[in-house]
Coordinates of C-alpha atoms and ligand atoms in Angstrom, one line a residue:
M1 CA -16.8 -7.5 -12.7
S2 CA -14.3 -10.4 -13.0
A3 CA -11.6 -10.8 -10.3
T4 CA -8.8 -10.7 -12.9
Q5 CA -6.9 -7.5 -13.6
D6 CA -7.9 -5.5 -16.7
I7 CA -5.8 -6.3 -19.8
R8 CA -5.0 -2.6 -20.2
A9 CA -3.5 -2.4 -16.7
L10 CA 0.3 -2.2 -16.1
T11 CA 2.0 -5.6 -15.6
P12 CA 4.9 -6.6 -13.5
P13 CA 7.2 -6.8 -16.6
D14 CA 6.1 -3.2 -17.5
V15 CA 7.2 -2.1 -14.0
A16 CA 10.5 -4.0 -14.2
A17 CA 11.2 -2.3 -17.5
R18 CA 11.0 1.1 -15.9
K19 CA 14.3 0.5 -14.1
G20 CA 16.3 3.8 -14.3
G21 CA 13.5 5.6 -16.2
V22 CA 10.8 8.0 -15.2
P23 CA 10.3 7.3 -11.4
L24 CA 7.5 4.9 -10.6
V25 CA 4.6 6.4 -8.7
C26 CA 3.0 4.2 -6.1
L27 CA 0.5 4.6 -3.3
T28 CA -1.5 2.4 -1.0
A29 CA -5.3 2.0 -1.2
Y30 CA -7.7 -0.1 0.9
T31 CA -11.1 0.9 -0.4
T32 CA -12.9 1.3 -3.8
P33 CA -13.4 5.1 -3.6
V34 CA -9.7 5.7 -2.8
A35 CA -8.6 3.3 -5.5
K36 CA -10.7 5.2 -8.0
I37 CA -9.0 8.5 -7.0
V38 CA -5.4 7.2 -7.1
D39 CA -5.7 5.0 -10.2
P40 CA -5.3 7.6 -12.9
H41 CA -2.1 9.0 -11.2
C42 CA -0.3 5.9 -10.1
D43 CA 1.7 3.1 -11.7
I44 CA 1.3 0.8 -8.7
V45 CA -1.5 0.6 -6.1
L46 CA -0.5 -1.5 -3.1
V47 CA -3.1 -3.0 -0.8
G48 CA -0.7 -2.8 2.1
D49 CA -1.0 -4.7 5.4
S50 CA -0.7 -1.1 6.8
V51 CA -4.5 -1.4 6.4
G52 CA -4.5 -2.9 9.9
M53 CA -3.0 0.2 11.5
V54 CA -4.5 2.8 9.1
L55 CA -8.1 1.6 8.9
H56 CA -8.6 -0.8 11.7
G57 CA -6.7 1.0 14.5
L58 CA -4.4 -2.0 15.2
P59 CA -1.1 -1.3 17.0
S60 CA 1.0 -3.0 14.3
T61 CA 0.6 -5.1 11.2
L62 CA 1.1 -8.3 13.0
S63 CA -2.5 -9.3 13.5
V64 CA -3.7 -8.5 9.9
S65 CA -5.1 -11.7 8.5
L66 CA -5.3 -13.1 4.9
D67 CA -9.1 -12.7 5.0
M68 CA -8.6 -9.0 5.7
M69 CA -6.2 -8.6 2.8
I70 CA -8.6 -10.5 0.5
M71 CA -11.6 -8.3 1.5
H72 CA -9.6 -5.0 1.0
G73 CA -8.0 -6.4 -2.2
Q74 CA -11.4 -7.1 -3.7
A75 CA -12.6 -3.6 -2.8
V76 CA -9.5 -2.0 -4.4
R77 CA -9.8 -4.1 -7.5
R78 CA -13.3 -2.7 -8.2
G79 CA -11.8 0.8 -8.3
L80 CA -8.8 0.2 -10.6
A81 CA -8.5 0.3 -14.4
R82 CA -4.9 1.1 -15.1
A83 CA -2.5 0.8 -12.2
L84 CA -0.8 -2.5 -11.3
M85 CA -2.4 -3.9 -8.2
I86 CA -0.2 -5.6 -5.6
V87 CA -1.5 -7.2 -2.4
D88 CA 0.7 -7.6 0.7
M89 CA 1.1 -11.1 2.2
P90 CA 0.3 -10.7 5.9
F91 CA 2.5 -11.9 8.8
G92 CA 2.3 -15.6 9.2
S93 CA 0.9 -16.3 5.7
Y94 CA 4.3 -17.1 4.0
E95 CA 7.2 -17.6 6.3
E96 CA 6.7 -21.2 7.2
S97 CA 7.5 -22.7 3.9
P98 CA 7.5 -22.0 0.1
E99 CA 4.5 -24.2 -0.2
Q100 CA 2.5 -22.2 2.4
A101 CA 3.5 -19.0 0.6
F102 CA 2.4 -20.4 -2.7
R103 CA -1.0 -21.6 -1.3
N104 CA -1.7 -18.2 0.2
A105 CA -0.4 -16.1 -2.6
A106 CA -2.5 -18.1 -5.1
R107 CA -5.5 -17.4 -3.0
L108 CA -4.7 -13.7 -2.9
M109 CA -4.4 -13.6 -6.7
A110 CA -7.5 -15.8 -7.4
E111 CA -9.8 -14.0 -5.0
T112 CA -8.7 -10.4 -5.4
G113 CA -7.5 -10.3 -9.1
C114 CA -4.1 -8.8 -8.0
A115 CA -1.3 -9.3 -10.5
A116 CA 1.5 -9.7 -7.9
V117 CA 2.1 -10.1 -4.2
K118 CA 4.5 -8.3 -1.8
L119 CA 6.3 -10.0 1.0
E120 CA 8.9 -8.9 3.6
G121 CA 12.4 -10.3 3.9
G122 CA 15.7 -10.5 2.2
E123 CA 18.2 -13.4 2.0
G124 CA 16.0 -15.6 4.2
M125 CA 13.1 -15.2 1.9
A126 CA 15.0 -15.7 -1.4
G127 CA 14.1 -19.4 -1.6
T128 CA 10.4 -18.6 -1.2
I129 CA 10.6 -15.8 -3.8
R130 CA 12.2 -18.2 -6.3
F131 CA 9.6 -20.8 -5.6
L132 CA 6.7 -18.3 -6.2
T133 CA 8.2 -16.6 -9.2
S134 CA 9.0 -19.9 -11.0
R135 CA 5.3 -20.9 -10.5
G136 CA 3.6 -17.8 -12.0
I137 CA 3.4 -15.5 -9.0
P138 CA 5.2 -12.2 -9.5
V139 CA 6.7 -10.9 -6.3
M140 CA 7.6 -7.5 -5.0
A141 CA 10.1 -7.8 -2.2
H142 CA 10.4 -5.5 0.8
I143 CA 13.7 -4.9 2.7
G144 CA 15.3 -2.4 5.1
L145 CA 12.7 -1.7 7.8
T146 CA 10.2 -4.5 7.4
P147 CA 7.3 -3.6 9.7
Q148 CA 6.3 -7.2 10.4
A149 CA 9.7 -7.6 12.1
V150 CA 9.1 -4.6 14.4
N151 CA 9.7 -6.7 17.5
T152 CA 13.0 -7.9 16.2
F153 CA 14.1 -4.4 15.4
G154 CA 12.8 -3.0 18.7
G155 CA 10.8 -0.3 17.0
Y156 CA 10.3 1.4 13.6
K157 CA 13.9 2.4 13.3
V158 CA 16.1 3.4 10.4
Q159 CA 17.9 0.3 9.1
G160 CA 21.3 -0.2 7.4
R161 CA 23.4 2.5 9.0
G162 CA 27.2 1.9 9.1
E163 CA 28.2 -1.8 9.1
A164 CA 24.6 -2.9 8.9
S165 CA 24.4 -1.7 5.3
E166 CA 26.2 -4.8 4.1
R167 CA 23.4 -7.1 5.3
I168 CA 20.8 -5.0 3.4
V169 CA 22.9 -5.0 0.2
R170 CA 23.1 -8.8 0.5
D171 CA 19.3 -8.9 0.9
A172 CA 18.8 -6.8 -2.2
I173 CA 21.1 -8.9 -4.3
A174 CA 19.5 -12.1 -3.0
I175 CA 15.9 -11.1 -3.7
A176 CA 16.8 -9.7 -7.2
E177 CA 18.6 -13.0 -8.1
A178 CA 15.6 -15.0 -6.8
G179 CA 13.3 -13.3 -9.4
A180 CA 11.5 -10.4 -7.6
F181 CA 10.4 -7.9 -10.2
S182 CA 10.8 -4.9 -7.8
V183 CA 11.7 -4.2 -4.2
V184 CA 10.5 -1.7 -1.6
L185 CA 13.3 -0.1 0.4
E186 CA 12.0 1.2 3.6
K187 CA 13.7 3.7 6.0
V188 CA 17.3 3.3 4.9
P189 CA 20.0 6.0 4.5
E190 CA 20.2 7.8 1.2
Q191 CA 23.7 6.5 0.4
L192 CA 22.6 2.9 0.9
A193 CA 19.5 3.4 -1.3
R194 CA 21.7 4.9 -4.0
R195 CA 24.1 1.9 -3.8
I196 CA 21.4 -0.7 -4.0
T197 CA 19.6 1.0 -6.8
A198 CA 22.8 1.0 -8.8
D199 CA 23.7 -2.6 -7.9
I200 CA 20.5 -4.4 -8.8
A201 CA 18.7 -4.7 -12.1
I202 CA 15.1 -4.4 -10.7
P203 CA 13.4 -1.1 -9.7
T204 CA 13.8 0.0 -6.1
I205 CA 10.7 1.7 -4.6
G206 CA 11.6 3.9 -1.7
I207 CA 9.7 4.9 1.4
G208 CA 11.9 6.9 3.6
A209 CA 14.8 6.0 1.3
S210 CA 15.4 9.2 -0.7
A211 CA 14.9 10.2 -4.4
A212 CA 17.8 7.9 -5.4
C213 CA 15.3 5.1 -5.8
D214 CA 13.5 4.1 -9.1
G215 CA 10.1 5.0 -7.6
Q216 CA 8.4 6.2 -4.4
I217 CA 5.5 4.8 -2.3
L218 CA 3.6 6.4 0.5
V219 CA 0.6 5.3 2.6
V220 CA -2.2 7.4 1.0
D221 CA -3.7 8.4 4.3
D222 CA -0.3 9.7 5.5
M223 CA 0.2 12.0 2.4
L224 CA -3.4 13.2 2.6
G225 CA -2.9 14.3 6.2
M226 CA -5.7 12.1 7.6
F227 CA -3.8 11.9 11.0
T228 CA -3.1 14.9 13.1
D229 CA -0.9 12.9 15.6
F230 CA 1.3 11.0 13.1
R231 CA 4.0 12.9 11.2
P232 CA 7.0 10.7 10.2
K233 CA 10.0 12.6 8.7
F234 CA 9.7 10.7 5.4
V235 CA 6.1 11.7 4.6
K236 CA 5.3 14.9 2.7
R237 CA 1.8 16.0 3.4
Y238 CA 0.0 17.1 0.2
A239 CA -3.3 17.9 2.0
E240 CA -4.7 18.2 5.5
L241 CA -7.8 16.1 5.0
G242 CA -8.1 15.1 8.7
Q243 CA -8.3 18.7 9.7
A244 CA -10.7 19.6 6.9
A245 CA -13.0 16.7 7.9
S246 CA -12.9 17.8 11.5
V247 CA -14.0 21.3 10.5
A248 CA -16.8 19.9 8.2
I249 CA -18.1 17.6 10.9
A250 CA -18.1 20.4 13.5
G251 CA -20.2 22.5 11.1
Y252 CA -22.7 19.6 10.6
A253 CA -22.9 19.1 14.4
R254 CA -23.6 22.9 14.9
D255 CA -26.2 23.0 12.1
V256 CA -28.1 20.0 13.6
R257 CA -28.1 21.4 17.1
E258 CA -29.3 24.8 15.9
R259 CA -31.8 23.2 13.4
R260 CA -30.2 24.8 10.4
F261 CA -29.9 21.3 8.8
P262 CA -31.8 19.9 7.1
A263 CA -33.0 23.1 5.3
A264 CA -35.9 23.4 2.8
E265 CA -33.8 22.1 -0.1
H266 CA -33.1 18.8 1.7
V267 CA -36.7 18.1 2.6
F268 CA -39.4 16.1 0.6
G269 CA -42.8 17.8 0.1
D270 CA -46.1 16.0 0.1
I271 CA -46.7 16.4 -3.6
P272 CA -43.7 15.4 -5.9
K273 CA -42.3 18.6 -7.6
A274 CA -42.6 16.8 -11.0
L275 CA -46.3 16.5 -10.6
A276 CA -46.6 20.0 -9.3
G277 CA -44.8 21.3 -12.4
G278 CA -41.3 21.5 -10.8
A279 CA -38.2 19.7 -12.0
A280 CA -37.2 16.8 -9.7
A281 CA -39.3 15.0 -7.2
Ligands
LIG301 O1 1.9 -2.0 4.1 C1 2.3 -1.0 3.5 O2 1.5 -0.1 3.3 C2 3.6 -1.1 2.9 C3 4.1 0.2 2.2 C4 4.2 1.3 3.2 C5 5.4 0.0 1.5 O3 4.3 -2.0 3.0

């Protein structure tokens, strides 16, 4: 399969045109099988740098590398037919200069087939967003709680309460004017999300930012309940797969220890069934 996105897939302009319309449905994915499951239901599939915490057990997203994003991006690409695929630019791959950002974003697009990249930051990143978008790289911005700045914030705290809301409004206006085609608003109060959504012409995609946004995104493993020890307020769990997997694995362990698995139907005989007049060998 070619690395480029299928021509039938949604494009960044399609997503931008959904401003104020039916809310955009977005989830993360990091692997081919999960990409295949989410694709028919989603408008956007994000290969988020949350992959570092979710799949690799890292304490934050800070040590996620460009090579990791490329490897997971390639895996997700193989599972998508319709959704717009966006890949996160990891910490350290874009902040130094617009030229560094272009070089690494171009690598992400060429090697994964994604149609756009996402990067964190507001006013301070507007110049870089303008540099990328004017050179053929569609950019989704990410403001509010930007997890790559966790050390600056002193934790994964709600951003933009009270006076601090003005800074985030300025961020939103700056990235929209710079040419971003959409923006993730993470962990901000509902009133602020509503104001920004009304003030800018591009879709806002909320995570912990209320239904006032133009779309929603969640980490797929969070909404599927893969973790028993991680329950943020903004995540609605649509399944308890972690618990279901634990029950299934306990059953397997019991069966193996008690020699109930493998049973007769899982075992190969000496003479293939087809030769012996049976159906499958
Ligand atoms: O890395 C990620 O998964 C994200 C989303 C949660 C927005 O940035």
